[in-house]
Coordinates of C-alpha atoms in Angstrom, one line a residue:
Chain Y
M898 CA 15.9 -31.0 8.8
N899 CA 18.7 -29.4 7.0
K900 CA 20.9 -31.2 4.5
S901 CA 23.6 -32.2 6.9
E902 CA 21.0 -33.6 9.4
L903 CA 19.3 -35.5 6.6
Q904 CA 22.7 -37.0 5.4
K905 CA 23.5 -38.1 8.9
T906 CA 20.1 -39.6 9.4
A907 CA 20.3 -41.4 6.1
N908 CA 23.7 -42.8 7.2
E909 CA 22.0 -44.2 10.4
V910 CA 19.2 -45.6 8.2
R911 CA 21.9 -47.4 6.2
K912 CA 23.5 -48.8 9.3
G913 CA 20.0 -50.2 10.3
I914 CA 19.6 -51.7 6.9
V915 CA 22.9 -53.6 7.0
T916 CA 22.3 -54.6 10.6
A917 CA 18.8 -55.9 9.8
V918 CA 19.9 -57.9 6.8
H919 CA 23.0 -59.3 8.7
G920 CA 20.6 -60.3 11.5
A921 CA 18.3 -62.0 9.1
K922 CA 21.1 -63.7 7.2
A923 CA 19.0 -62.9 4.2
G924 CA 17.2 -60.0 2.5
H925 CA 17.8 -57.2 0.1
P926 CA 20.5 -54.7 1.0
G927 CA 21.3 -53.3 -2.5
G928 CA 18.0 -51.6 -3.3
S929 CA 17.4 -50.7 0.3
L930 CA 20.7 -48.8 0.4
S931 CA 20.2 -47.1 -2.9
A932 CA 16.8 -45.7 -1.7
A933 CA 18.0 -44.8 1.8
D934 CA 18.1 -41.1 1.0
I935 CA 14.6 -41.2 -0.4
F936 CA 13.3 -43.1 2.6
T937 CA 14.9 -40.6 4.9
Y938 CA 13.6 -37.6 3.1
L939 CA 10.0 -38.9 3.0
Y940 CA 9.9 -39.9 6.7
F941 CA 11.9 -37.1 8.2
E942 CA 11.0 -34.1 5.9
E943 CA 8.2 -34.7 3.5
M944 CA 5.4 -36.7 4.9
N945 CA 2.7 -35.6 7.4
I946 CA 2.9 -38.5 9.8
D947 CA 2.9 -39.2 13.5
P948 CA 4.9 -42.2 14.8
K949 CA 2.8 -42.1 18.0
D950 CA -0.3 -42.5 15.9
P951 CA 0.6 -44.7 12.9
K952 CA -3.0 -44.9 11.6
K953 CA -3.9 -41.2 12.0
A954 CA -6.8 -40.7 9.7
D955 CA -5.5 -37.9 7.4
R956 CA -1.8 -38.8 7.4
D957 CA 0.2 -39.0 4.2
R958 CA 0.5 -42.5 2.9
F959 CA 3.5 -44.5 1.6
V960 CA 3.4 -47.7 -0.3
L961 CA 6.7 -49.6 -0.8
S962 CA 5.8 -51.1 -4.2
K963 CA 9.3 -52.6 -4.4
G964 CA 8.5 -54.5 -1.2
H965 CA 11.7 -56.5 -1.1
T966 CA 13.5 -53.4 0.1
A967 CA 11.6 -53.8 3.4
P968 CA 14.9 -53.4 5.3
G969 CA 15.1 -49.8 4.1
L970 CA 11.5 -49.1 5.1
Y971 CA 11.9 -50.8 8.5
S972 CA 15.1 -49.0 9.2
V973 CA 13.6 -45.6 8.5
L974 CA 10.5 -46.4 10.5
A975 CA 12.6 -47.5 13.4
N976 CA 14.8 -44.4 13.2
R977 CA 11.7 -42.2 13.0
G978 CA 10.4 -43.8 16.3
Y979 CA 7.7 -46.2 15.2
F980 CA 9.4 -49.1 16.9
P981 CA 12.8 -49.8 18.5
V982 CA 15.9 -49.8 16.3
E983 CA 17.1 -52.7 18.4
D984 CA 14.4 -54.9 16.9
L985 CA 15.8 -54.5 13.3
P986 CA 18.0 -57.7 13.6
T987 CA 14.8 -59.8 14.2
L988 CA 14.0 -59.2 10.5
R989 CA 12.8 -62.4 8.8
H990 CA 13.0 -64.4 12.0
L991 CA 10.1 -66.6 13.1
G992 CA 7.7 -64.6 15.2
S993 CA 9.1 -61.2 14.3
Y994 CA 6.8 -58.4 13.4
L995 CA 9.4 -57.5 10.7
Q996 CA 8.3 -59.9 7.9
G997 CA 10.5 -60.5 4.8
H998 CA 8.2 -58.2 2.9
P999 CA 6.0 -55.4 4.3
C1000 CA 2.9 -56.6 6.2
M1001 CA 0.5 -53.9 7.2
Q1002 CA -1.1 -56.1 9.9
E1003 CA 2.2 -56.7 11.6
T1004 CA 4.4 -53.6 11.5
P1005 CA 3.5 -50.1 12.8
G1006 CA 3.7 -47.5 10.1
V1007 CA 3.3 -49.8 7.2
D1008 CA 0.3 -48.5 5.1
M1009 CA 0.1 -51.4 2.7
S1010 CA 1.3 -55.0 2.4
S1011 CA 3.5 -55.4 -0.6
G1012 CA 6.2 -57.5 -2.2
S1013 CA 4.7 -58.9 -5.3
L1014 CA 6.1 -56.4 -7.8
G1015 CA 3.8 -54.1 -9.7
Q1016 CA 0.9 -54.2 -7.2
G1017 CA 1.9 -51.5 -4.7
I1018 CA 1.5 -48.7 -7.2
S1019 CA -2.1 -49.7 -7.8
A1020 CA -2.9 -49.6 -4.1
A1021 CA -1.2 -46.2 -3.9
V1022 CA -3.4 -45.0 -6.7
G1023 CA -6.4 -46.3 -4.7
M1024 CA -5.3 -44.3 -1.7
A1025 CA -4.9 -41.1 -3.8
L1026 CA -8.3 -41.7 -5.3
A1027 CA -9.9 -42.1 -1.9
A1028 CA -8.5 -38.7 -0.8
K1029 CA -9.9 -37.1 -4.0
M1030 CA -13.3 -38.8 -3.4
D1031 CA -13.4 -37.6 0.2
G1032 CA -12.0 -34.1 -0.5
K1033 CA -9.1 -34.8 1.8
D1034 CA -5.7 -33.2 1.2
Y1035 CA -3.4 -36.0 2.3
R1036 CA -0.8 -37.2 -0.2
T1037 CA 0.3 -40.6 -1.3
Y1038 CA 3.8 -41.7 -2.2
T1039 CA 5.0 -44.9 -3.7
L1040 CA 8.5 -46.2 -4.4
L1041 CA 9.1 -48.6 -7.3
G1042 CA 12.2 -50.3 -8.5
D1043 CA 13.5 -49.7 -12.1
G1044 CA 13.3 -53.5 -12.7
E1045 CA 9.8 -53.5 -11.2
I1046 CA 8.5 -51.2 -13.9
Q1047 CA 8.9 -54.2 -16.3
E1048 CA 5.6 -55.4 -14.7
G1049 CA 2.6 -54.4 -16.9
Q1050 CA 0.4 -53.6 -14.0
V1051 CA 2.7 -50.5 -13.3
W1052 CA 1.5 -49.1 -16.6
E1053 CA -2.2 -49.9 -16.0
A1054 CA -1.9 -48.0 -12.7
S1055 CA 0.0 -45.1 -14.4
M1056 CA -2.6 -44.8 -17.2
F1057 CA -5.4 -44.6 -14.5
A1058 CA -3.5 -42.1 -12.4
G1059 CA -2.8 -39.9 -15.4
H1060 CA -6.3 -40.2 -16.7
R1061 CA -7.7 -39.2 -13.3
K1062 CA -5.2 -36.4 -12.9
L1063 CA -4.2 -37.6 -9.4
D1064 CA -1.9 -34.7 -8.5
N1065 CA -1.9 -36.0 -4.9
L1066 CA 0.2 -39.0 -6.0
V1067 CA 4.0 -39.1 -6.3
V1068 CA 5.5 -42.1 -8.0
I1069 CA 9.2 -42.5 -7.2
V1070 CA 11.4 -44.8 -9.3
D1071 CA 14.7 -46.0 -7.8
N1072 CA 16.8 -46.1 -10.9
N1073 CA 19.8 -48.0 -9.6
G1074 CA 20.2 -49.7 -12.9
L1075 CA 20.5 -53.3 -11.6
Q1076 CA 18.1 -56.1 -11.2
I1077 CA 18.7 -59.7 -10.1
D1078 CA 19.8 -61.0 -13.5
G1079 CA 22.1 -58.0 -14.2
K1080 CA 21.8 -54.5 -15.7
I1081 CA 18.2 -53.5 -16.5
D1082 CA 19.1 -52.4 -20.0
D1083 CA 20.6 -55.8 -20.6
V1084 CA 17.8 -57.9 -19.2
C1085 CA 14.8 -56.0 -20.7
S1086 CA 15.3 -52.3 -20.9
P1087 CA 12.6 -50.0 -19.5
Y1088 CA 14.4 -46.9 -20.9
P1089 CA 13.4 -44.2 -21.5
I1090 CA 11.7 -44.2 -18.1
D1091 CA 10.9 -40.5 -18.1
K1092 CA 9.3 -40.5 -21.6
K1093 CA 7.1 -43.4 -20.6
F1094 CA 5.7 -41.7 -17.6
E1095 CA 5.3 -38.5 -19.6
A1096 CA 3.3 -40.4 -22.1
F1097 CA 0.9 -41.5 -19.3
N1098 CA 0.4 -37.8 -18.5
F1099 CA 2.7 -37.6 -15.5
H1100 CA 4.8 -34.5 -14.6
V1101 CA 8.3 -36.1 -14.7
I1102 CA 11.4 -34.9 -12.7
N1103 CA 14.8 -36.6 -13.2
I1104 CA 17.2 -36.3 -10.3
D1105 CA 20.2 -37.8 -8.6
G1106 CA 18.4 -39.7 -5.9
N1107 CA 21.4 -39.7 -3.6
D1108 CA 21.6 -35.9 -3.5
F1109 CA 19.4 -34.2 -0.9
D1110 CA 19.4 -30.9 -2.6
Q1111 CA 17.9 -32.4 -5.7
I1112 CA 15.5 -34.6 -3.7
D1113 CA 14.3 -31.6 -1.8
A1114 CA 13.7 -29.6 -5.0
A1115 CA 11.9 -32.4 -6.7
F1116 CA 9.4 -33.1 -3.9
K1117 CA 8.7 -29.4 -3.6
E1118 CA 8.1 -29.3 -7.4
A1119 CA 5.8 -32.3 -7.1
K1120 CA 3.7 -30.6 -4.4
A1121 CA 3.4 -27.5 -6.6
T1122 CA 2.3 -29.6 -9.6
K1123 CA -1.5 -29.5 -10.2
G1124 CA -3.7 -31.4 -12.5
Q1125 CA -1.4 -34.4 -13.0
P1126 CA 0.6 -36.9 -10.9
T1127 CA 4.3 -36.6 -10.5
A1128 CA 7.0 -39.2 -11.3
I1129 CA 10.4 -38.6 -9.8
I1130 CA 13.0 -40.7 -11.5
C1131 CA 15.9 -41.1 -9.1
K1132 CA 19.3 -42.1 -10.5
T1133 CA 20.9 -43.9 -7.6
V1134 CA 23.8 -46.2 -6.7
K1135 CA 22.8 -49.7 -5.8
G1136 CA 24.4 -50.6 -2.4
K1137 CA 25.2 -46.9 -1.8
G1138 CA 27.5 -46.3 1.2
V1139 CA 28.9 -49.9 1.5
S1140 CA 32.1 -50.0 -0.6
F1141 CA 31.8 -53.7 -1.7
M1142 CA 28.1 -53.5 -2.4
E1143 CA 28.1 -50.5 -4.6
N1144 CA 26.9 -51.1 -8.2
N1145 CA 27.1 -54.8 -7.7
A1146 CA 24.0 -56.8 -8.7
G1147 CA 25.2 -59.7 -6.6
W1148 CA 24.2 -57.7 -3.5
H1149 CA 20.6 -57.4 -4.6
G1150 CA 19.4 -60.2 -2.4
K1151 CA 22.2 -61.4 -0.2
A1152 CA 23.2 -60.8 3.4
P1153 CA 26.7 -60.0 4.5
N1154 CA 28.6 -62.5 6.7
D1155 CA 30.2 -61.4 9.9
D1156 CA 33.4 -60.1 8.3
E1157 CA 31.5 -58.4 5.5
Y1158 CA 29.2 -56.9 8.1
A1159 CA 32.1 -55.5 10.0
T1160 CA 33.5 -53.9 6.8
A1161 CA 30.1 -52.5 5.9
M1162 CA 29.6 -50.9 9.4
A1163 CA 33.2 -49.5 9.2
D1164 CA 32.4 -48.0 5.8
L1165 CA 29.3 -46.3 7.2
A1166 CA 31.1 -45.2 10.4
K1167 CA 33.7 -43.5 8.3
I1168 CA 31.0 -41.7 6.2
G1169 CA 29.4 -40.7 9.5
E1170 CA 32.7 -39.2 10.7
E1171 CA 33.1 -37.3 7.5
L1172 CA 29.6 -35.9 7.9
G1173 CA 30.7 -34.6 11.3
G1174 CA 29.5 -37.2 13.8
A1175 CA 26.0 -37.9 15.2
N1176 CA 23.1 -35.5 14.9
Chain U
M1166 CA -41.3 -74.5 -15.3
A1167 CA -42.7 -72.1 -17.9
D1168 CA -44.6 -70.1 -15.3
V1169 CA -41.6 -69.6 -13.0
K1170 CA -40.1 -66.1 -12.9
K1171 CA -36.5 -66.1 -14.1
I1172 CA -33.8 -63.5 -13.4
A1173 CA -30.1 -63.6 -14.0
T1174 CA -28.1 -63.2 -10.8
R1175 CA -25.9 -60.6 -12.4
E1176 CA -29.1 -58.4 -12.7
S1177 CA -29.7 -59.1 -9.0
Y1178 CA -26.1 -58.0 -8.3
G1179 CA -26.5 -54.6 -10.0
N1180 CA -29.9 -54.0 -8.4
A1181 CA -28.6 -54.9 -5.0
L1182 CA -25.7 -52.6 -5.2
A1183 CA -28.0 -49.7 -6.2
E1184 CA -30.4 -50.6 -3.4
C1185 CA -27.5 -50.6 -0.9
G1186 CA -25.9 -47.4 -2.1
A1187 CA -28.0 -45.1 0.1
D1188 CA -27.6 -47.3 3.2
F1189 CA -23.8 -47.6 2.9
P1190 CA -22.2 -44.3 2.0
N1191 CA -18.7 -45.9 1.9
L1192 CA -19.8 -48.4 -0.7
V1193 CA -17.9 -47.9 -4.0
V1194 CA -18.1 -50.0 -7.1
L1195 CA -15.2 -50.6 -9.6
D1196 CA -15.6 -52.1 -13.0
A1197 CA -13.3 -52.9 -15.9
D1198 CA -15.2 -51.8 -19.0
L1199 CA -18.0 -54.2 -18.4
A1200 CA -20.5 -52.1 -16.4
G1201 CA -23.3 -53.0 -18.9
A1202 CA -22.7 -56.7 -18.7
T1203 CA -21.9 -57.0 -15.0
K1204 CA -24.9 -54.7 -14.3
T1205 CA -22.8 -52.3 -12.1
G1206 CA -24.1 -49.7 -14.5
V1207 CA -27.4 -49.8 -12.5
F1208 CA -25.3 -48.5 -9.5
Q1209 CA -23.4 -46.1 -11.7
K1210 CA -26.7 -44.5 -12.8
A1211 CA -27.8 -44.0 -9.2
F1212 CA -24.3 -43.1 -7.7
P1213 CA -22.1 -41.8 -10.5
D1214 CA -19.5 -40.4 -8.2
R1215 CA -19.0 -43.7 -6.4
H1216 CA -18.6 -45.8 -9.6
I1217 CA -15.1 -46.1 -10.9
D1218 CA -14.5 -47.5 -14.4
C1219 CA -10.9 -48.6 -14.4
G1220 CA -10.8 -49.6 -18.1
I1221 CA -9.7 -53.0 -19.2
A1222 CA -7.2 -53.5 -16.5
E1223 CA -8.5 -55.9 -13.9
C1224 CA -5.3 -56.3 -11.9
N1225 CA -4.9 -52.6 -11.4
M1226 CA -8.6 -52.4 -10.5
T1227 CA -7.9 -54.9 -7.7
G1228 CA -5.0 -52.9 -6.3
I1229 CA -7.0 -49.7 -6.5
A1230 CA -9.8 -51.4 -4.5
A1231 CA -7.2 -52.5 -1.9
G1232 CA -5.9 -48.9 -1.6
L1233 CA -9.5 -47.6 -1.3
A1234 CA -10.2 -50.2 1.4
T1235 CA -7.2 -49.0 3.5
C1236 CA -8.9 -45.6 3.5
G1237 CA -12.2 -46.9 4.8
K1238 CA -14.1 -47.5 1.6
V1239 CA -16.0 -50.7 1.0
P1240 CA -15.1 -51.5 -2.6
F1241 CA -16.8 -54.0 -4.9
I1242 CA -14.7 -55.0 -7.9
S1243 CA -16.6 -56.4 -10.9
S1244 CA -15.7 -58.3 -13.9
F1245 CA -16.3 -61.7 -15.5
A1246 CA -15.3 -64.5 -13.2
M1247 CA -12.6 -65.5 -15.6
F1248 CA -10.8 -62.2 -15.0
A1249 CA -12.0 -61.3 -11.5
A1250 CA -10.7 -64.6 -10.1
G1251 CA -8.6 -66.0 -12.9
R1252 CA -6.5 -63.3 -14.3
N1253 CA -6.5 -61.6 -10.9
F1254 CA -5.7 -64.5 -8.7
E1255 CA -2.4 -63.3 -7.4
Q1256 CA -3.6 -59.7 -7.0
V1257 CA -6.6 -60.9 -5.0
R1258 CA -4.3 -63.1 -2.9
N1259 CA -1.6 -60.6 -2.2
S1260 CA -3.3 -57.2 -2.3
I1261 CA -6.6 -58.2 -0.7
G1262 CA -6.3 -61.6 1.0
Y1263 CA -3.0 -61.3 2.7
P1264 CA -3.7 -57.8 4.2
R1265 CA -7.3 -59.0 5.0
L1266 CA -8.7 -55.9 3.3
N1267 CA -12.5 -55.3 3.2
V1268 CA -12.9 -55.7 -0.6
K1269 CA -15.8 -57.6 -2.2
I1270 CA -15.3 -59.3 -5.5
G1271 CA -18.5 -59.4 -7.6
A1272 CA -17.8 -62.0 -10.4
T1273 CA -20.4 -62.3 -13.1
H1274 CA -20.6 -64.6 -16.1
A1275 CA -19.3 -67.6 -14.1
G1276 CA -19.5 -71.1 -15.5
I1277 CA -20.7 -72.5 -18.7
T1278 CA -24.0 -70.5 -18.8
V1279 CA -21.9 -67.7 -20.3
G1280 CA -23.0 -69.6 -23.4
E1281 CA -22.0 -68.6 -26.9
D1282 CA -18.8 -66.8 -25.9
G1283 CA -17.3 -70.3 -25.4
A1284 CA -14.5 -71.8 -23.3
T1285 CA -12.2 -68.7 -23.0
H1286 CA -14.9 -66.9 -21.0
Q1287 CA -16.6 -69.8 -19.2
C1288 CA -14.8 -69.8 -15.9
N1289 CA -15.2 -73.2 -14.1
E1290 CA -12.3 -72.8 -11.9
D1291 CA -13.0 -69.6 -9.9
V1292 CA -14.4 -71.2 -6.7
A1293 CA -11.4 -73.5 -6.5
L1294 CA -9.0 -70.6 -6.8
M1295 CA -10.8 -68.3 -4.3
R1296 CA -11.4 -71.1 -1.8
T1297 CA -7.6 -71.6 -1.3
I1298 CA -7.1 -68.0 -0.1
P1299 CA -7.0 -67.8 3.7
G1300 CA -9.8 -65.7 5.1
M1301 CA -11.7 -65.5 1.8
T1302 CA -15.5 -66.0 2.1
V1303 CA -16.9 -67.6 -1.1
I1304 CA -20.6 -67.3 -1.9
V1305 CA -22.5 -68.8 -4.9
P1306 CA -26.1 -67.6 -4.8
S1307 CA -28.8 -69.7 -6.4
D1308 CA -31.3 -67.1 -7.5
D1309 CA -32.3 -63.4 -7.4
V1310 CA -33.5 -63.4 -3.8
E1311 CA -30.4 -65.0 -2.6
A1312 CA -28.0 -63.0 -4.7
K1313 CA -29.5 -59.7 -3.4
A1314 CA -29.3 -60.9 0.2
A1315 CA -25.7 -62.1 -0.3
V1316 CA -24.6 -58.6 -1.6
R1317 CA -26.1 -56.9 1.5
A1318 CA -24.6 -59.5 3.8
A1319 CA -21.2 -59.2 2.2
I1320 CA -21.3 -55.4 2.8
E1321 CA -22.3 -55.9 6.4
M1322 CA -19.4 -58.3 7.1
E1323 CA -15.8 -57.2 7.5
G1324 CA -13.3 -58.9 5.3
P1325 CA -12.9 -60.1 1.7
V1326 CA -15.8 -61.9 0.0
Y1327 CA -16.0 -63.5 -3.4
L1328 CA -19.5 -63.5 -4.9
R1329 CA -20.3 -65.6 -8.0
F1330 CA -23.1 -64.5 -10.3
G1331 CA -24.4 -65.9 -13.7
R1332 CA -25.2 -64.4 -17.0
A1333 CA -28.3 -66.6 -17.8
A1334 CA -31.7 -66.1 -16.2
V1335 CA -32.4 -68.7 -13.5
P1336 CA -35.7 -69.6 -11.7
V1337 CA -36.5 -67.6 -8.6
I1338 CA -36.8 -70.3 -5.9
N1339 CA -36.4 -68.4 -2.6
D1340 CA -39.2 -65.9 -2.7
K1341 CA -40.8 -67.1 0.5
P1342 CA -41.7 -65.0 3.4
D1343 CA -39.6 -67.0 5.8
Y1344 CA -36.5 -66.9 3.7
K1345 CA -33.4 -65.9 5.6
F1346 CA -29.9 -65.6 4.4
E1347 CA -26.9 -66.1 6.6
I1348 CA -23.3 -66.4 5.4
G1349 CA -22.1 -69.9 6.2
K1350 CA -25.5 -71.4 6.8
G1351 CA -26.8 -73.8 4.2
V1352 CA -30.5 -74.3 3.5
L1353 CA -32.3 -77.6 3.7
L1354 CA -34.8 -77.2 0.9
R1355 CA -36.3 -80.7 0.8
E1356 CA -36.1 -83.5 3.2
G1357 CA -35.3 -87.1 2.1
T1358 CA -33.9 -90.3 3.4
D1359 CA -32.2 -92.2 0.5
V1360 CA -29.6 -89.7 -0.8
T1361 CA -28.5 -86.1 -0.2
I1362 CA -28.0 -83.7 -3.1
V1363 CA -25.8 -80.8 -2.2
A1364 CA -26.1 -78.0 -4.8
S1365 CA -25.0 -74.4 -5.3
G1366 CA -25.9 -71.7 -7.8
I1367 CA -27.8 -72.7 -10.9
T1368 CA -27.8 -76.4 -9.9
V1369 CA -30.0 -75.8 -6.9
S1370 CA -33.2 -75.5 -9.0
S1371 CA -31.9 -78.4 -11.1
A1372 CA -31.5 -80.5 -7.9
L1373 CA -35.1 -79.7 -6.8
D1374 CA -36.3 -80.8 -10.3
A1375 CA -34.2 -84.0 -10.0
A1376 CA -35.6 -84.7 -6.5
E1377 CA -39.2 -84.6 -8.0
M1378 CA -38.2 -87.1 -10.7
L1379 CA -36.5 -89.4 -8.2
A1380 CA -39.6 -89.3 -6.0
A1381 CA -41.6 -90.6 -8.9
D1382 CA -39.2 -93.6 -9.0
G1383 CA -39.5 -94.1 -5.2
I1384 CA -36.2 -92.5 -4.3
S1385 CA -36.3 -90.0 -1.5
A1386 CA -33.7 -87.3 -2.1
E1387 CA -32.8 -84.6 0.4
V1388 CA -31.8 -81.3 -1.2
I1389 CA -29.4 -78.8 0.4
N1390 CA -28.5 -75.4 -1.0
I1391 CA -24.9 -74.5 0.0
H1392 CA -24.8 -70.9 -1.0
T1393 CA -21.6 -70.3 1.1
I1394 CA -18.9 -72.7 -0.1
K1395 CA -16.5 -71.2 2.3
P1396 CA -16.9 -71.4 5.2
L1397 CA -18.9 -74.6 4.5
D1398 CA -21.9 -75.4 6.7
E1399 CA -20.3 -78.7 7.8
E1400 CA -22.9 -79.3 10.5
L1401 CA -25.7 -79.4 7.9
V1402 CA -23.8 -81.6 5.4
L1403 CA -22.7 -84.0 8.1
A1404 CA -26.1 -84.4 9.6
S1405 CA -27.6 -85.1 6.2
A1406 CA -24.8 -87.5 5.2
K1407 CA -25.4 -89.4 8.5
K1408 CA -29.1 -89.7 7.7
T1409 CA -29.0 -90.7 4.0
G1410 CA -25.5 -92.4 3.8
K1411 CA -25.0 -91.2 0.2
V1412 CA -24.1 -87.7 -1.0
V1413 CA -24.2 -86.2 -4.5
T1414 CA -22.8 -82.7 -5.2
A1415 CA -23.9 -80.7 -8.2
E1416 CA -22.1 -77.5 -9.3
E1417 CA -21.6 -75.4 -12.5
H1418 CA -17.8 -75.6 -11.9
T1419 CA -15.1 -78.2 -12.3
V1420 CA -15.4 -81.0 -9.8
I1421 CA -11.8 -80.3 -8.8
G1422 CA -11.6 -77.8 -6.0
G1423 CA -15.2 -76.5 -5.9
L1424 CA -18.3 -77.5 -4.0
G1425 CA -17.7 -81.2 -4.6
S1426 CA -14.2 -81.0 -3.2
A1427 CA -15.3 -78.9 -0.2
V1428 CA -18.0 -81.5 0.7
C1429 CA -15.5 -84.3 0.2
D1430 CA -12.9 -82.5 2.4
C1431 CA -15.4 -82.4 5.2
L1432 CA -16.9 -85.9 4.8
S1433 CA -13.6 -87.7 4.3
E1434 CA -12.3 -86.3 7.6
K1435 CA -15.4 -86.4 9.7
H1436 CA -17.8 -89.0 8.4
P1437 CA -16.5 -91.0 5.3
T1438 CA -19.5 -91.3 3.0
P1439 CA -19.8 -92.4 -0.7
V1440 CA -19.9 -89.3 -2.8
L1441 CA -20.7 -88.6 -6.5
R1442 CA -19.5 -85.2 -7.8
I1443 CA -21.6 -83.8 -10.7
G1444 CA -20.0 -80.8 -12.5
M1445 CA -17.5 -80.1 -15.2
Q1446 CA -15.4 -83.3 -15.4
D1447 CA -12.0 -81.8 -15.9
V1448 CA -12.9 -80.4 -19.3
F1449 CA -13.3 -76.9 -20.9
G1450 CA -16.7 -75.7 -22.0
E1451 CA -17.6 -74.7 -25.5
S1452 CA -19.9 -72.4 -27.5
G1453 CA -23.6 -73.0 -27.4
S1454 CA -26.7 -71.6 -25.7
A1455 CA -26.8 -71.7 -22.0
N1456 CA -29.6 -74.2 -21.9
A1457 CA -28.0 -76.5 -24.5
L1458 CA -24.7 -76.5 -22.5
V1459 CA -26.4 -77.1 -19.2
E1460 CA -28.2 -80.1 -20.8
K1461 CA -25.0 -81.4 -22.5
Y1462 CA -23.0 -81.3 -19.3
G1463 CA -25.7 -82.8 -17.3
L1464 CA -26.4 -79.9 -14.9
D1465 CA -30.2 -79.8 -15.6
G1466 CA -32.8 -81.6 -13.6
K1467 CA -32.7 -84.6 -15.9
G1468 CA -29.0 -84.9 -16.0
I1469 CA -28.8 -84.9 -12.2
Y1470 CA -31.7 -87.3 -11.9
E1471 CA -30.0 -89.8 -14.2
K1472 CA -26.7 -89.7 -12.4
V1473 CA -28.3 -89.9 -8.9
K1474 CA -30.4 -92.8 -10.0
T1475 CA -27.4 -94.8 -11.1
F1476 CA -25.5 -93.8 -8.0
V1477 CA -28.1 -95.0 -5.5
K1478 CA -28.7 -98.3 -7.1

């Protein structure tokens, strides 16, 4: 996909996020929207996957370590063709295959159940290790929140990945700067994030995570990096694309009401028009 | 009992892994800096490329095992029970239990027979913790023969399994030609009519000793070895309870949530029967030799004998 196509697709993914969370009357829009460009790049450009064969043996793997942003993952999977986009509003409903947090037993395309922060990265490390042990060339990607990296297990996993030189692993940090209780540097600052991963023997790339040129360059650089895992620290805007949600911690885990939903979809429709209409 | 062969079940664990390594190429073993103590070092020696030392980071080890399992490996994670089940509880629940991943947890140094290290390392709560996780199989082998059979059976079954091993050498009681291990099937070791003693792990041989002493007093005790605490062999427990009308449970574990509770859960719903639960009575352990602790907390033959005698009066 070219940049314009990626931007338009990401905008559709954002519409799916807002629609899913509105349908659920609960969920986490802020961190789903901030990472929508990363989700889109991974599933439409970067990863070797097949929506028709979600469990293909040597596919690339993705673990959503910040599992509460399941609406982002579900929306990108639906838009990529794993299941109907029309099912997104069933999110969090009784009987839905779209559980509040990712469940690998329920949802096509979900490689690992997650939601308890700090655990997904370890599973991703295990997948990358399995590839190394079996001499396979599939790659593993995992997305973490910047609040999530306050969990100690993240650094246990990073120490192991650096020690084992897992160059088939890419750790992505969605640095939107906000967690439930406020700004991450007010609550319990994880900064400097890049220096921490460097200290654990990662190749570190700092980018604007809402800019496809920078995202594209970073993932290409990660692929070319040998002998150490890569961490891509993505500066992003929480709630990106929805005017009243942007940079507002209050929209970390809250659903829009009907009026707010209409405003959000109008915001995204306007962005879509500015991008030149549908793909 | 001086002439009886004694082997710690952690030794059996390491040996069984090494013996299974060739038969199961997907078997991988993870440890957290305790390979010498958990005896996974035996496997490491035989299959160095399939042994992963994760360092002192049990929670990460658990997640790595989950990731490996999604890629078709059959991982065993090994640590002391205190960490494998205790520190790790939420990781085991969410990264292994909820996604129903094929990870086996080999927990060594369970219970008070850890001995001199004392209460911080004597985990008497692990069975209770693991038993609450949906889909988790929980096995507490009683000796070397059973421990080795349990490791192989765990590999052969699909799904998460918690295996509990001990540090101290325990008598080998199952080295009989007709011995057969089946997950979920208890073993009737001695028939009796007055009282049933249900035991697991190290208390199985203690229960057999107690039954001998009770027989001398004219009390006929039935002894059942429940190596699989979940799923519990309810049929065997119920049949025996109906026969004797009195049930004693004996475990190297708190009486809250372990074997005693599992037996009570079953009996209270299906055939209410008077029960006495022998085990750690809601207390922490302490430093001391394994033998001295087993005696102090009444988990040896004599301790069980005395409590059963009072109970059946």
